[in-house]
Coordinates of C-alpha atoms in Angstrom, one line a residue:
Chain A
X1 CA 11.4 3.3 -51.3
X2 CA 12.8 1.9 -48.1
X3 CA 10.8 0.6 -45.2
X4 CA 11.8 3.5 -43.0
X5 CA 10.5 6.0 -45.6
X6 CA 7.3 4.2 -45.8
X7 CA 6.9 4.2 -42.0
X8 CA 7.8 7.9 -42.1
X9 CA 4.9 8.6 -44.6
X10 CA 2.6 6.5 -42.4
X11 CA 3.4 8.4 -39.2
X12 CA 3.2 11.7 -41.1
X13 CA -0.4 11.1 -41.8
X14 CA -2.5 12.7 -39.0
X15 CA -5.3 10.3 -39.6
X16 CA -3.0 7.3 -39.2
X17 CA -1.3 8.9 -36.1
X18 CA -4.7 9.2 -34.4
X19 CA -5.6 5.7 -35.4
X20 CA -2.3 4.3 -34.1
X21 CA -2.6 6.1 -30.8
X22 CA -6.2 4.7 -30.3
X23 CA -4.9 1.2 -31.2
X24 CA -2.1 1.5 -28.8
X25 CA -4.4 2.5 -25.9
X26 CA -6.9 -0.2 -26.7
X27 CA -4.2 -2.8 -27.2
X28 CA -2.9 -2.1 -23.6
X29 CA -6.2 -1.9 -21.8
X30 CA -8.4 -4.6 -23.4
X31 CA -6.2 -7.5 -22.2
X32 CA -5.9 -6.1 -18.7
X33 CA -9.7 -6.4 -18.3
X34 CA -9.7 -9.7 -20.3
X35 CA -7.4 -11.3 -17.7
X36 CA -10.1 -10.8 -15.0
X37 CA -12.8 -12.1 -17.3
X38 CA -10.8 -15.2 -18.2
X39 CA -10.1 -15.9 -14.5
X40 CA -13.8 -15.6 -13.7
X41 CA -14.7 -17.9 -16.6
X42 CA -16.6 -15.1 -18.3
X43 CA -14.6 -15.1 -21.5
X44 CA -17.7 -14.5 -23.5
X45 CA -18.9 -11.6 -21.4
X46 CA -17.3 -9.2 -23.8
X47 CA -19.3 -10.6 -26.7
X48 CA -22.5 -10.3 -24.7
X49 CA -21.8 -6.7 -23.9
X50 CA -20.8 -6.0 -27.5
X51 CA -24.1 -7.2 -28.8
X52 CA -26.0 -5.1 -26.3
X53 CA -23.9 -2.1 -27.2
X54 CA -25.2 -2.4 -30.7
X55 CA -28.7 -1.6 -29.4
X56 CA -27.2 1.4 -27.7
X57 CA -25.6 2.6 -30.9
X58 CA -29.0 2.3 -32.7
X59 CA -30.7 4.0 -29.8
X60 CA -28.3 6.9 -29.8
X61 CA -28.8 7.1 -33.6
X62 CA -32.5 7.2 -33.2
X63 CA -32.4 9.9 -30.5
X64 CA -29.9 11.9 -32.7
X65 CA -32.2 11.6 -35.7
X66 CA -35.3 12.6 -33.7
X67 CA -33.7 15.6 -32.2
X68 CA -32.1 16.6 -35.5
X69 CA -28.5 16.6 -34.4
X70 CA -26.1 17.5 -37.2
X71 CA -24.4 14.1 -37.7
X72 CA -26.9 11.4 -37.2
X73 CA -24.5 9.3 -35.2
X74 CA -23.4 12.0 -32.7
X75 CA -25.1 10.1 -29.9
X76 CA -24.1 6.6 -31.1
X77 CA -21.0 6.2 -28.9
X78 CA -22.7 7.7 -25.7
X79 CA -25.6 5.3 -26.4
X80 CA -23.2 2.4 -26.7
X81 CA -21.5 3.3 -23.4
X82 CA -24.9 3.5 -21.6
X83 CA -26.2 0.3 -23.1
X84 CA -22.9 -1.6 -22.5
X85 CA -22.8 -0.6 -18.8
X86 CA -26.5 -1.4 -18.3
X87 CA -26.0 -4.8 -20.0
X88 CA -22.9 -5.8 -18.1
X89 CA -24.4 -4.8 -14.8
X90 CA -27.5 -6.8 -15.6
X91 CA -25.3 -9.9 -16.5
X92 CA -23.5 -9.4 -13.2
X93 CA -26.8 -9.3 -11.3
X94 CA -28.0 -12.5 -13.0
X95 CA -24.7 -14.2 -12.3
X96 CA -25.1 -13.5 -8.6
X97 CA -28.6 -14.9 -8.5
X98 CA -27.6 -18.3 -9.7
X99 CA -24.9 -19.9 -11.8
X100 CA -27.1 -22.0 -14.1
X101 CA -29.2 -19.2 -15.5
X102 CA -26.2 -16.9 -16.2
X103 CA -25.4 -18.8 -19.3
X104 CA -29.0 -18.5 -20.6
X105 CA -29.2 -14.8 -19.7
X106 CA -26.0 -14.2 -21.7
X107 CA -27.5 -16.0 -24.7
X108 CA -30.7 -14.0 -24.5
X109 CA -28.7 -10.8 -24.4
X110 CA -26.6 -11.8 -27.5
X111 CA -29.7 -12.2 -29.6
X112 CA -31.7 -9.4 -28.0
X113 CA -28.8 -6.9 -28.5
X114 CA -28.4 -7.6 -32.2
X115 CA -32.1 -7.8 -33.0
X116 CA -32.8 -4.6 -31.0
X117 CA -30.0 -2.8 -32.9
X118 CA -31.2 -3.8 -36.3
X119 CA -34.8 -3.0 -35.5
X120 CA -34.1 0.4 -33.9
X121 CA -31.8 1.5 -36.7
X122 CA -34.6 0.7 -39.2
X123 CA -37.1 2.8 -37.1
X124 CA -34.6 5.6 -37.1
X125 CA -34.6 5.8 -40.8
X126 CA -31.2 4.1 -41.3
X127 CA -30.3 0.7 -42.6
X128 CA -28.4 -2.1 -41.1
X129 CA -25.6 -1.0 -43.4
X130 CA -25.1 2.0 -41.0
X131 CA -24.2 -0.5 -38.3
X132 CA -21.4 -2.1 -40.2
X133 CA -18.9 0.5 -39.0
X134 CA -19.7 -0.4 -35.4
X135 CA -19.8 -4.1 -36.0
X136 CA -16.4 -4.4 -37.7
X137 CA -14.6 -1.2 -36.6
X138 CA -13.9 2.1 -38.2
X139 CA -10.5 3.1 -36.9
X140 CA -9.7 5.1 -40.1
X141 CA -12.3 7.6 -39.2
X142 CA -11.1 8.4 -35.6
X143 CA -11.6 12.1 -35.0
X144 CA -9.8 14.2 -32.4
X145 CA -12.9 14.1 -30.2
X146 CA -13.0 10.3 -30.5
X147 CA -9.4 10.1 -29.5
X148 CA -9.9 12.3 -26.5
X149 CA -12.8 10.0 -25.4
X150 CA -10.6 7.0 -25.9
X151 CA -7.8 8.5 -23.8
X152 CA -10.1 9.2 -20.9
X153 CA -11.9 5.9 -21.0
X154 CA -8.6 3.9 -21.2
X155 CA -7.2 5.9 -18.3
X156 CA -10.2 4.9 -16.2
X157 CA -9.9 1.2 -17.3
X158 CA -6.2 1.1 -16.5
X159 CA -6.6 3.0 -13.2
X160 CA -9.2 0.5 -12.0
X161 CA -7.7 -2.6 -13.7
X162 CA -4.1 -2.0 -12.4
X163 CA -4.8 0.1 -9.3
X164 CA -7.2 -2.5 -7.8
X165 CA -5.4 -5.5 -9.2
X166 CA -4.9 -7.3 -5.8
X167 CA -8.5 -6.8 -4.8
X168 CA -9.9 -7.8 -8.2
X169 CA -7.6 -10.8 -8.2
X170 CA -8.9 -11.8 -4.8
X171 CA -12.5 -11.5 -5.8
X172 CA -12.0 -13.2 -9.2
X173 CA -9.9 -16.0 -7.7
X174 CA -12.0 -17.0 -4.7
X175 CA -15.2 -15.0 -4.1
X176 CA -16.1 -16.8 -1.0
X177 CA -12.7 -16.0 0.7
X178 CA -13.0 -12.4 -0.4
X179 CA -16.5 -12.2 1.2
X180 CA -15.2 -13.8 4.4
X181 CA -12.4 -11.1 4.4
X182 CA -15.0 -8.4 4.5
X183 CA -14.0 -7.0 1.1
X184 CA -16.7 -5.0 -0.8
X185 CA -17.2 -7.9 -3.1
X186 CA -20.4 -6.5 -4.7
X187 CA -18.6 -3.2 -5.5
X188 CA -15.5 -4.9 -6.9
X189 CA -17.7 -7.2 -9.1
X190 CA -19.5 -4.1 -10.4
X191 CA -16.2 -2.4 -11.0
X192 CA -15.1 -5.3 -13.3
X193 CA -18.5 -5.2 -15.1
X194 CA -18.4 -1.5 -15.7
X195 CA -14.8 -1.5 -16.8
X196 CA -15.5 -4.4 -19.2
X197 CA -18.3 -2.3 -20.6
X198 CA -16.0 0.7 -21.1
X199 CA -13.5 -1.6 -22.8
X200 CA -16.0 -2.9 -25.2
X201 CA -17.0 0.7 -26.2
X202 CA -13.5 1.9 -26.7
X203 CA -12.4 -1.2 -28.6
X204 CA -15.5 -0.9 -30.8
X205 CA -13.7 1.7 -32.8
X206 CA -10.6 -0.4 -33.4
X207 CA -11.9 -3.9 -34.0
X208 CA -15.6 -3.6 -34.0
X209 CA -18.2 -5.0 -31.6
X210 CA -18.2 -8.5 -33.1
X211 CA -14.4 -8.8 -32.5
X212 CA -14.0 -6.9 -29.3
X213 CA -13.9 -9.9 -27.2
X214 CA -11.1 -11.4 -29.2
X215 CA -8.8 -8.5 -28.3
X216 CA -9.7 -9.0 -24.6
X217 CA -9.3 -12.8 -24.5
X218 CA -6.8 -14.0 -27.1
X219 CA -3.8 -12.1 -25.7
X220 CA -4.6 -13.6 -22.3
X221 CA -4.6 -17.0 -23.8
X222 CA -1.1 -16.3 -25.1
X223 CA 0.0 -15.0 -21.7
X224 CA -1.2 -18.0 -19.8
X225 CA 0.7 -20.3 -22.2
X226 CA 4.1 -18.7 -21.3
X227 CA 3.9 -17.7 -17.6
X228 CA 2.6 -19.2 -14.4
X229 CA 1.8 -16.0 -12.5
X230 CA -1.2 -13.8 -12.7
X231 CA 0.8 -10.6 -12.8
X232 CA 3.0 -11.8 -15.7
X233 CA 0.0 -13.2 -17.6
X234 CA -1.5 -9.7 -17.6
X235 CA 1.8 -8.1 -18.6
X236 CA 2.4 -10.5 -21.5
X237 CA -1.2 -10.2 -22.6
X238 CA -0.9 -6.4 -22.7
X239 CA 2.3 -6.6 -24.7
X240 CA 0.8 -9.0 -27.2
X241 CA -2.3 -6.8 -27.4
X242 CA -0.3 -3.7 -28.2
X243 CA 1.9 -5.5 -30.7
X244 CA -0.9 -7.0 -32.7
X245 CA -2.9 -3.8 -32.7
X246 CA 0.0 -1.6 -33.9
X247 CA 1.3 -4.2 -36.5
X248 CA -2.2 -5.1 -37.7
X249 CA -3.2 -1.5 -38.2
X250 CA 0.1 -0.6 -39.9
X251 CA -0.4 -3.4 -42.4
X252 CA -3.7 -1.9 -43.5
X253 CA -1.9 1.2 -44.4
X254 CA -0.4 -0.6 -47.3
X255 CA -3.0 -3.4 -47.9
X256 CA -6.6 -2.3 -48.1
X257 CA -8.0 -4.9 -45.7
X258 CA -10.2 -4.5 -42.5
X259 CA -8.0 -3.4 -39.6
X260 CA -10.1 -5.2 -37.0
X261 CA -10.0 -8.5 -38.8
X262 CA -6.3 -8.2 -39.4
X263 CA -5.6 -7.5 -35.8
X264 CA -7.6 -10.4 -34.6
X265 CA -6.1 -12.8 -37.1
X266 CA -2.7 -11.7 -36.0
X267 CA -3.5 -12.3 -32.4
X268 CA -4.8 -15.8 -33.1
X269 CA -1.7 -16.4 -35.2
X270 CA 0.5 -15.4 -32.3
X271 CA -1.4 -17.8 -30.0
X272 CA -1.0 -20.6 -32.5
X273 CA 2.7 -19.9 -33.0
X274 CA 3.3 -19.8 -29.2
X275 CA 1.3 -22.9 -28.6
X276 CA 3.2 -24.8 -31.3
X277 CA 6.7 -23.5 -30.2
X278 CA 6.2 -23.7 -26.5
X279 CA 7.1 -27.4 -26.1
X280 CA 10.6 -26.5 -27.6
X281 CA 11.2 -23.8 -24.9
X282 CA 9.2 -25.0 -21.9
X283 CA 11.4 -26.2 -19.0
X284 CA 11.3 -29.9 -18.9
X285 CA 9.3 -31.5 -16.2
X286 CA 11.5 -33.6 -13.9
X287 CA 11.4 -37.2 -14.9
X288 CA 11.3 -38.5 -11.4
X289 CA 8.7 -38.2 -8.6
X290 CA 6.8 -34.9 -9.0
X291 CA 6.1 -35.0 -5.2
X292 CA 9.4 -36.0 -3.6
X293 CA 8.2 -35.0 -0.1
X294 CA 5.4 -37.6 -0.2
X295 CA 6.4 -41.2 0.4
X296 CA 5.2 -43.7 -2.2
X297 CA 2.3 -45.6 -0.9
X298 CA 2.8 -49.0 -2.5
X299 CA 5.9 -50.9 -3.4
X300 CA 6.0 -51.8 -7.1
X301 CA 8.2 -54.7 -8.2
X302 CA 11.3 -53.6 -10.1
X303 CA 11.4 -50.1 -8.6
X304 CA 13.1 -50.1 -5.3
X305 CA 12.4 -47.3 -2.8
X306 CA 16.0 -46.2 -2.9
X307 CA 15.9 -45.9 -6.7
X308 CA 12.7 -43.9 -6.5
X309 CA 14.2 -41.6 -3.9
X310 CA 17.3 -41.0 -6.0
X311 CA 15.4 -40.1 -9.1
X312 CA 13.1 -37.9 -7.1
X313 CA 16.1 -36.1 -5.7
X314 CA 17.5 -35.6 -9.2
X315 CA 14.2 -34.4 -10.4
X316 CA 13.8 -31.8 -7.7
X317 CA 17.4 -30.5 -8.3
X318 CA 16.5 -30.1 -12.0
X319 CA 13.4 -28.2 -11.0
X320 CA 15.3 -25.8 -8.8
X321 CA 17.8 -25.0 -11.6
X322 CA 15.1 -24.5 -14.2
Chain B
X1 CA -38.8 -21.0 19.9
X2 CA -35.3 -21.4 21.1
X3 CA -34.3 -22.3 24.6
X4 CA -30.9 -20.8 25.1
X5 CA -28.6 -23.0 27.1
X6 CA -25.4 -21.6 28.7
X7 CA -22.4 -23.0 26.9
X8 CA -20.4 -25.1 29.4
X9 CA -17.1 -23.1 29.0
X10 CA -18.5 -19.6 28.8
X11 CA -16.4 -17.2 30.9
X12 CA -17.6 -13.9 32.2
X13 CA -14.4 -12.0 32.8
X14 CA -12.6 -12.4 29.4
X15 CA -13.1 -10.1 26.5
X16 CA -16.0 -10.8 24.2
X17 CA -16.0 -14.3 22.9
X18 CA -14.3 -14.9 19.5
X19 CA -17.6 -16.2 18.1
X20 CA -21.1 -15.8 19.6
X21 CA -24.0 -17.3 17.6
X22 CA -27.5 -17.2 19.0
X23 CA -30.5 -19.0 17.5
X24 CA -29.0 -19.1 14.0
X25 CA -31.3 -20.4 11.2
X26 CA -30.1 -20.7 7.6
X27 CA -32.2 -21.5 4.6
X28 CA -30.5 -22.5 1.3
X29 CA -33.1 -22.5 -1.4
X30 CA -36.0 -24.5 -0.1
X31 CA -34.0 -26.5 2.5
X32 CA -33.8 -25.4 6.1
X33 CA -30.1 -26.2 6.9
X34 CA -29.5 -24.7 10.3
X35 CA -32.4 -24.9 12.8
X36 CA -31.5 -22.7 15.7
X37 CA -27.8 -23.1 16.4
X38 CA -26.2 -21.5 19.5
X39 CA -22.4 -21.6 19.5
X40 CA -19.8 -19.7 21.6
X41 CA -16.1 -19.9 21.0
X42 CA -14.1 -18.3 23.7
X43 CA -10.7 -16.8 23.1
X44 CA -7.9 -19.3 23.1
X45 CA -10.3 -22.2 22.6
X46 CA -9.8 -24.9 19.9
X47 CA -13.3 -26.0 19.0
X48 CA -13.9 -28.9 16.7
X49 CA -17.1 -28.9 14.8
X50 CA -18.1 -32.5 14.1
X51 CA -21.1 -34.2 12.5
X52 CA -22.1 -36.3 9.5
X53 CA -22.2 -35.1 6.0
X54 CA -25.2 -32.8 5.5
X55 CA -25.4 -31.9 9.2
X56 CA -24.7 -28.3 8.5
X57 CA -21.1 -27.9 9.6
X58 CA -19.9 -26.1 6.5
X59 CA -23.1 -24.0 6.4
X60 CA -22.5 -22.9 10.0
X61 CA -18.9 -21.8 9.5
X62 CA -19.8 -20.1 6.2
X63 CA -22.5 -18.2 8.1
X64 CA -20.1 -17.3 10.9
X65 CA -17.6 -15.6 8.5
X66 CA -20.4 -13.8 6.6
X67 CA -20.5 -15.8 3.4
X68 CA -24.1 -16.9 4.0
X69 CA -26.7 -14.6 5.5
X70 CA -28.6 -16.2 8.5
X71 CA -32.4 -16.1 8.0
X72 CA -32.8 -15.7 11.8
X73 CA -30.6 -15.3 14.8
X74 CA -27.5 -13.2 15.6
X75 CA -23.8 -13.7 15.0
X76 CA -21.1 -11.7 16.7
X77 CA -17.5 -12.2 15.6
X78 CA -14.8 -10.8 17.9
X79 CA -17.5 -8.9 19.7
X80 CA -19.0 -7.2 16.7
X81 CA -22.2 -8.1 14.7
X82 CA -21.5 -9.5 11.3
X83 CA -20.7 -6.8 8.7
X84 CA -18.3 -4.0 8.3
X85 CA -17.8 -3.6 12.0
X86 CA -16.0 -7.0 12.4
X87 CA -12.2 -6.5 12.4
X88 CA -11.8 -8.9 9.4
X89 CA -8.0 -8.5 9.6
X90 CA -8.1 -10.5 12.7
X91 CA -10.1 -13.4 11.2
X92 CA -8.6 -16.0 9.0
X93 CA -10.8 -18.3 7.0
X94 CA -9.8 -21.5 5.2
X95 CA -12.6 -22.6 2.9
X96 CA -13.1 -26.2 1.8
X97 CA -10.7 -26.8 -1.0
X98 CA -12.0 -26.6 -4.4
X99 CA -9.6 -26.7 -7.3
X100 CA -7.3 -23.7 -6.7
X101 CA -6.0 -23.7 -10.2
X102 CA -8.1 -21.3 -12.3
X103 CA -7.8 -20.8 -16.0
X104 CA -5.4 -17.9 -15.4
X105 CA -2.3 -19.2 -13.6
X106 CA -1.4 -17.7 -10.3
X107 CA 1.6 -18.4 -8.0
X108 CA 1.3 -19.6 -4.5
X109 CA 2.7 -16.2 -3.3
X110 CA 0.0 -14.3 -5.2
X111 CA -2.7 -16.5 -3.7
X112 CA -1.3 -16.1 -0.2
X113 CA -0.9 -12.3 -0.7
X114 CA -4.6 -11.9 -1.4
X115 CA -5.1 -12.8 2.3
X116 CA -3.5 -9.4 3.2
X117 CA -6.6 -7.7 1.8
X118 CA -9.5 -7.3 4.1
X119 CA -12.3 -4.9 5.0
X120 CA -11.5 -1.6 3.2
X121 CA -7.8 -2.5 2.6
X122 CA -7.9 -3.0 -1.2
X123 CA -4.2 -2.6 -2.0
X124 CA -1.3 -4.8 -0.9
X125 CA 0.8 -3.3 1.9
X126 CA 4.5 -2.7 1.5
X127 CA 6.6 -5.8 2.0
X128 CA 3.8 -8.2 0.9
X129 CA 6.2 -10.5 -0.8
X130 CA 8.2 -11.1 2.4
X131 CA 5.0 -11.6 4.4
X132 CA 3.5 -14.1 1.9
X133 CA 6.8 -16.0 1.9
X134 CA 6.8 -16.1 5.7
X135 CA 3.2 -17.4 5.8
X136 CA 4.2 -20.1 3.2
X137 CA 7.2 -20.9 5.4
X138 CA 4.7 -21.6 8.3
X139 CA 3.1 -24.3 6.3
X140 CA 6.4 -25.6 4.9
X141 CA 6.1 -24.3 1.4
X142 CA 8.5 -21.4 1.3
X143 CA 10.4 -22.9 -1.6
X144 CA 7.2 -23.2 -3.7
X145 CA 6.3 -19.5 -3.5
X146 CA 6.8 -18.8 -7.1
X147 CA 5.3 -22.0 -8.4
X148 CA 1.9 -22.0 -10.1
X149 CA -0.7 -23.4 -7.7
X150 CA -1.9 -25.8 -10.4
X151 CA 1.5 -27.5 -10.2
X152 CA 1.1 -28.3 -6.5
X153 CA -0.5 -31.4 -5.0
X154 CA -3.9 -31.3 -3.4
X155 CA -2.4 -31.3 0.1
X156 CA 0.0 -28.5 -0.9
X157 CA -2.8 -26.5 -2.4
X158 CA -4.7 -26.8 0.9
X159 CA -1.6 -25.6 2.7
X160 CA -1.5 -22.6 0.4
X161 CA -5.1 -21.8 1.5
X162 CA -4.1 -22.1 5.1
X163 CA -1.1 -19.8 4.5
X164 CA -3.5 -17.3 2.9
X165 CA -5.6 -17.2 6.1
X166 CA -2.5 -17.0 8.3
X167 CA -0.7 -14.2 6.4
X168 CA -2.8 -11.6 8.1
X169 CA -1.8 -12.9 11.6
X170 CA -5.4 -13.6 12.7
X171 CA -6.7 -13.9 16.3
X172 CA -9.4 -16.3 15.1
X173 CA -8.9 -19.0 12.6
X174 CA -11.9 -20.7 11.0
X175 CA -11.1 -23.8 9.0
X176 CA -13.5 -26.0 6.9
X177 CA -12.2 -29.6 6.7
X178 CA -8.6 -28.6 6.4
X179 CA -7.3 -32.2 6.2
X180 CA -10.0 -33.8 4.0
X181 CA -8.2 -35.6 1.2
X182 CA -4.8 -34.2 2.2
X183 CA -1.7 -36.3 1.9
X184 CA 0.0 -37.5 5.1
X185 CA 3.0 -35.0 5.1
X186 CA 0.6 -32.1 4.6
X187 CA -1.5 -33.3 7.5
X188 CA 1.5 -33.5 9.7
X189 CA 2.8 -30.1 8.6
X190 CA -0.6 -28.7 9.3
X191 CA -0.8 -30.2 12.8
X192 CA 2.7 -28.9 13.6
X193 CA 1.7 -25.4 12.5
X194 CA -1.5 -25.5 14.5
X195 CA 0.4 -26.6 17.7
X196 CA 2.7 -23.6 17.4
X197 CA -0.1 -21.1 16.7
X198 CA -2.4 -22.4 19.4
X199 CA 0.5 -22.2 21.8
X200 CA 0.8 -18.5 20.9
X201 CA -2.9 -18.0 21.8
X202 CA -4.7 -18.4 18.5
X203 CA -8.5 -19.2 18.7
X204 CA -9.5 -22.0 16.3
X205 CA -12.9 -23.2 15.1
X206 CA -12.3 -26.2 12.8
X207 CA -14.7 -28.4 10.9
X208 CA -13.4 -31.9 11.0
X209 CA -14.6 -35.3 9.9
X210 CA -12.4 -37.0 12.4
X211 CA -10.2 -35.5 15.0
X212 CA -7.1 -37.2 13.7
X213 CA -3.8 -35.4 14.2
X214 CA -5.5 -32.4 15.9
X215 CA -7.0 -34.5 18.7
X216 CA -4.5 -33.4 21.4
X217 CA -5.2 -29.7 20.6
X218 CA -9.0 -29.7 20.7
X219 CA -10.4 -28.3 23.9
X220 CA -14.0 -28.6 23.0
X221 CA -16.1 -30.5 20.5
X222 CA -19.5 -29.4 19.1
X223 CA -21.5 -32.0 17.2
X224 CA -24.2 -31.0 14.7
X225 CA -27.0 -33.3 13.6
X226 CA -29.6 -32.2 11.1
X227 CA -28.8 -28.6 11.7
X228 CA -28.9 -28.7 15.5
X229 CA -26.2 -28.9 18.2
X230 CA -26.5 -32.3 19.8
X231 CA -23.3 -32.2 21.8
X232 CA -21.2 -29.3 23.2
X233 CA -18.4 -30.2 25.6
X234 CA -15.5 -32.5 25.9
X235 CA -14.1 -33.9 22.7
X236 CA -15.4 -37.4 22.1
X237 CA -12.9 -40.1 23.0
X238 CA -11.0 -41.7 20.1
X239 CA -12.9 -44.9 19.3
X240 CA -11.9 -47.7 17.0
X241 CA -15.4 -48.0 15.7
X242 CA -14.6 -47.0 12.2
X243 CA -15.2 -50.5 10.9
X244 CA -17.8 -51.5 13.4
X245 CA -21.1 -53.0 12.3
X246 CA -23.7 -50.3 11.7
X247 CA -21.0 -47.6 11.4
X248 CA -22.3 -45.1 8.9
X249 CA -19.3 -44.5 6.7
X250 CA -20.4 -41.8 4.5
X251 CA -17.4 -39.8 3.4
X252 CA -15.6 -40.9 0.2
X253 CA -12.3 -42.6 0.7
X254 CA -9.4 -40.5 -0.5
X255 CA -6.5 -42.2 -2.1
X256 CA -4.4 -42.1 1.0
X257 CA -3.4 -45.3 2.6
X258 CA -2.5 -44.2 6.1
X259 CA -5.5 -42.0 7.0
X260 CA -7.1 -44.4 9.4
X261 CA -3.9 -45.4 11.2
X262 CA -4.7 -43.4 14.3
X263 CA -7.8 -43.6 16.5
X264 CA -10.6 -41.7 14.9
X265 CA -13.6 -40.1 16.4
X266 CA -16.5 -42.0 15.0
X267 CA -17.7 -43.7 18.0
X268 CA -21.0 -42.9 19.8
X269 CA -20.9 -39.6 21.6
X270 CA -21.7 -39.8 25.2
X271 CA -21.6 -36.2 26.3
X272 CA -24.6 -34.6 27.7
X273 CA -26.9 -32.9 25.1
X274 CA -26.3 -29.2 24.7
X275 CA -28.7 -27.0 23.0
X276 CA -31.9 -28.2 21.6
X277 CA -34.2 -26.3 19.4
X278 CA -37.8 -27.2 18.5
X279 CA -39.2 -26.1 15.2

């Protein structure tokens, strides 16, 4: 059988089609939000939200079981959405209060989220085994309803993340300047927090709560290796996100391995490969004076000012060409 | 509590002063940083805010642009009380430089363009690229527009922040130590830019450690000490007392060899005392 026939079979499978579409949407949107988180030095925020979302899953499950809903986990995803938003808003509030305690608050949330989830699922009559699908992803069981929810949430994420890019960049880059410009800094920070929470809940399906953050952060790490602008970092991150999601998921069609883990390992592989290969392609730094417009302060024996100037001029030419 | 003294240069006919602060107190944590500051900056003025480290200069300008909330007193900027009523598009602010390079790279043009957003304007206007480039041109960095800010020198990064404040074509420019730790060419480029803009009628409030290159432009100096205004009037005369016995030399020396070449304002200030506040 040829590769194309195999791909044809894969795309003919409605289950796989839904899964691929969900992976595509999550692959595009997670790195968009991740770019803001990395810029604000909140790379681990996604993990914090993910852990809290687990409590939300268990809470939804518990309410579903208590009210006798048909599938026990009908309220699991709504529960995760509510808990994730509450958690990320709380983290944002703590961050504003003072920088030192933000780290600690995040840590407490990590542990509280996991412990709360396991405890509540037990009280609901389930076992921690029921949580595995949420912890490590369950993209193979994406239903049409799930897909619809993913489309709507991803649309919101992209609308905010791309539509408000300049304002979110300003706030993430220099909050003091944004405040002094009269921008609605509080609302913009909350927008990032809520969008991050939504991202965690949609990505939960694809890679699982424990690996959500990797999908938001690792593509950004790749992007910042190869570009020097914010806009392009976001673009490259999204492209890497989509590629690893689609390729990783497709691989699991033939190899029975966890899609979430495959996707994350692929992303880290791309990062490692780019980091290793970058020196071969990076434009060479000029050998001369990196600041040709600044006069040298001291004369050093064996290096005449004229020589220094000449090499500096050569260096700046090279820079312009590259 | 506060006895309000009329600022020496207050005019009665002109439009509302660019900055009008009355009895401003600011607490940061447990410390009482500003203790009843009155400050008026008239349109077209170039006011230098001087004082030792810890006197509250930065706290004052950060309060005036709405970054810190005053615990008492009123602040009006361009005739409006602090808040959404202030036409923020007419106010440019240059904060003290911290490291501009963040973990996600950004180009000089991207950083400058963020200065085009203010108030409820959350999206970049058409032609933002050209405007960012023009602002970078004002500070002599047009050719570095597409460079990552992390690749620029400290002085060049400071100039990017100045361009970010200028890109919106402000009426009032507030700068916090714009030349601290800045290389000589950047200081000169900055002074040239300021000469041109002040000539066009820009109002400036600038925190300085020493008047330096800006001395000819400064129309008034306000000196803070321990959170109070102790001098408000003519700029102190350049005084070669930087190395005098008993001179309290508190700022760290930056690795720039020529910084003290010109006369610097560290001598005793002889102007009459302005506003006093009693706790």
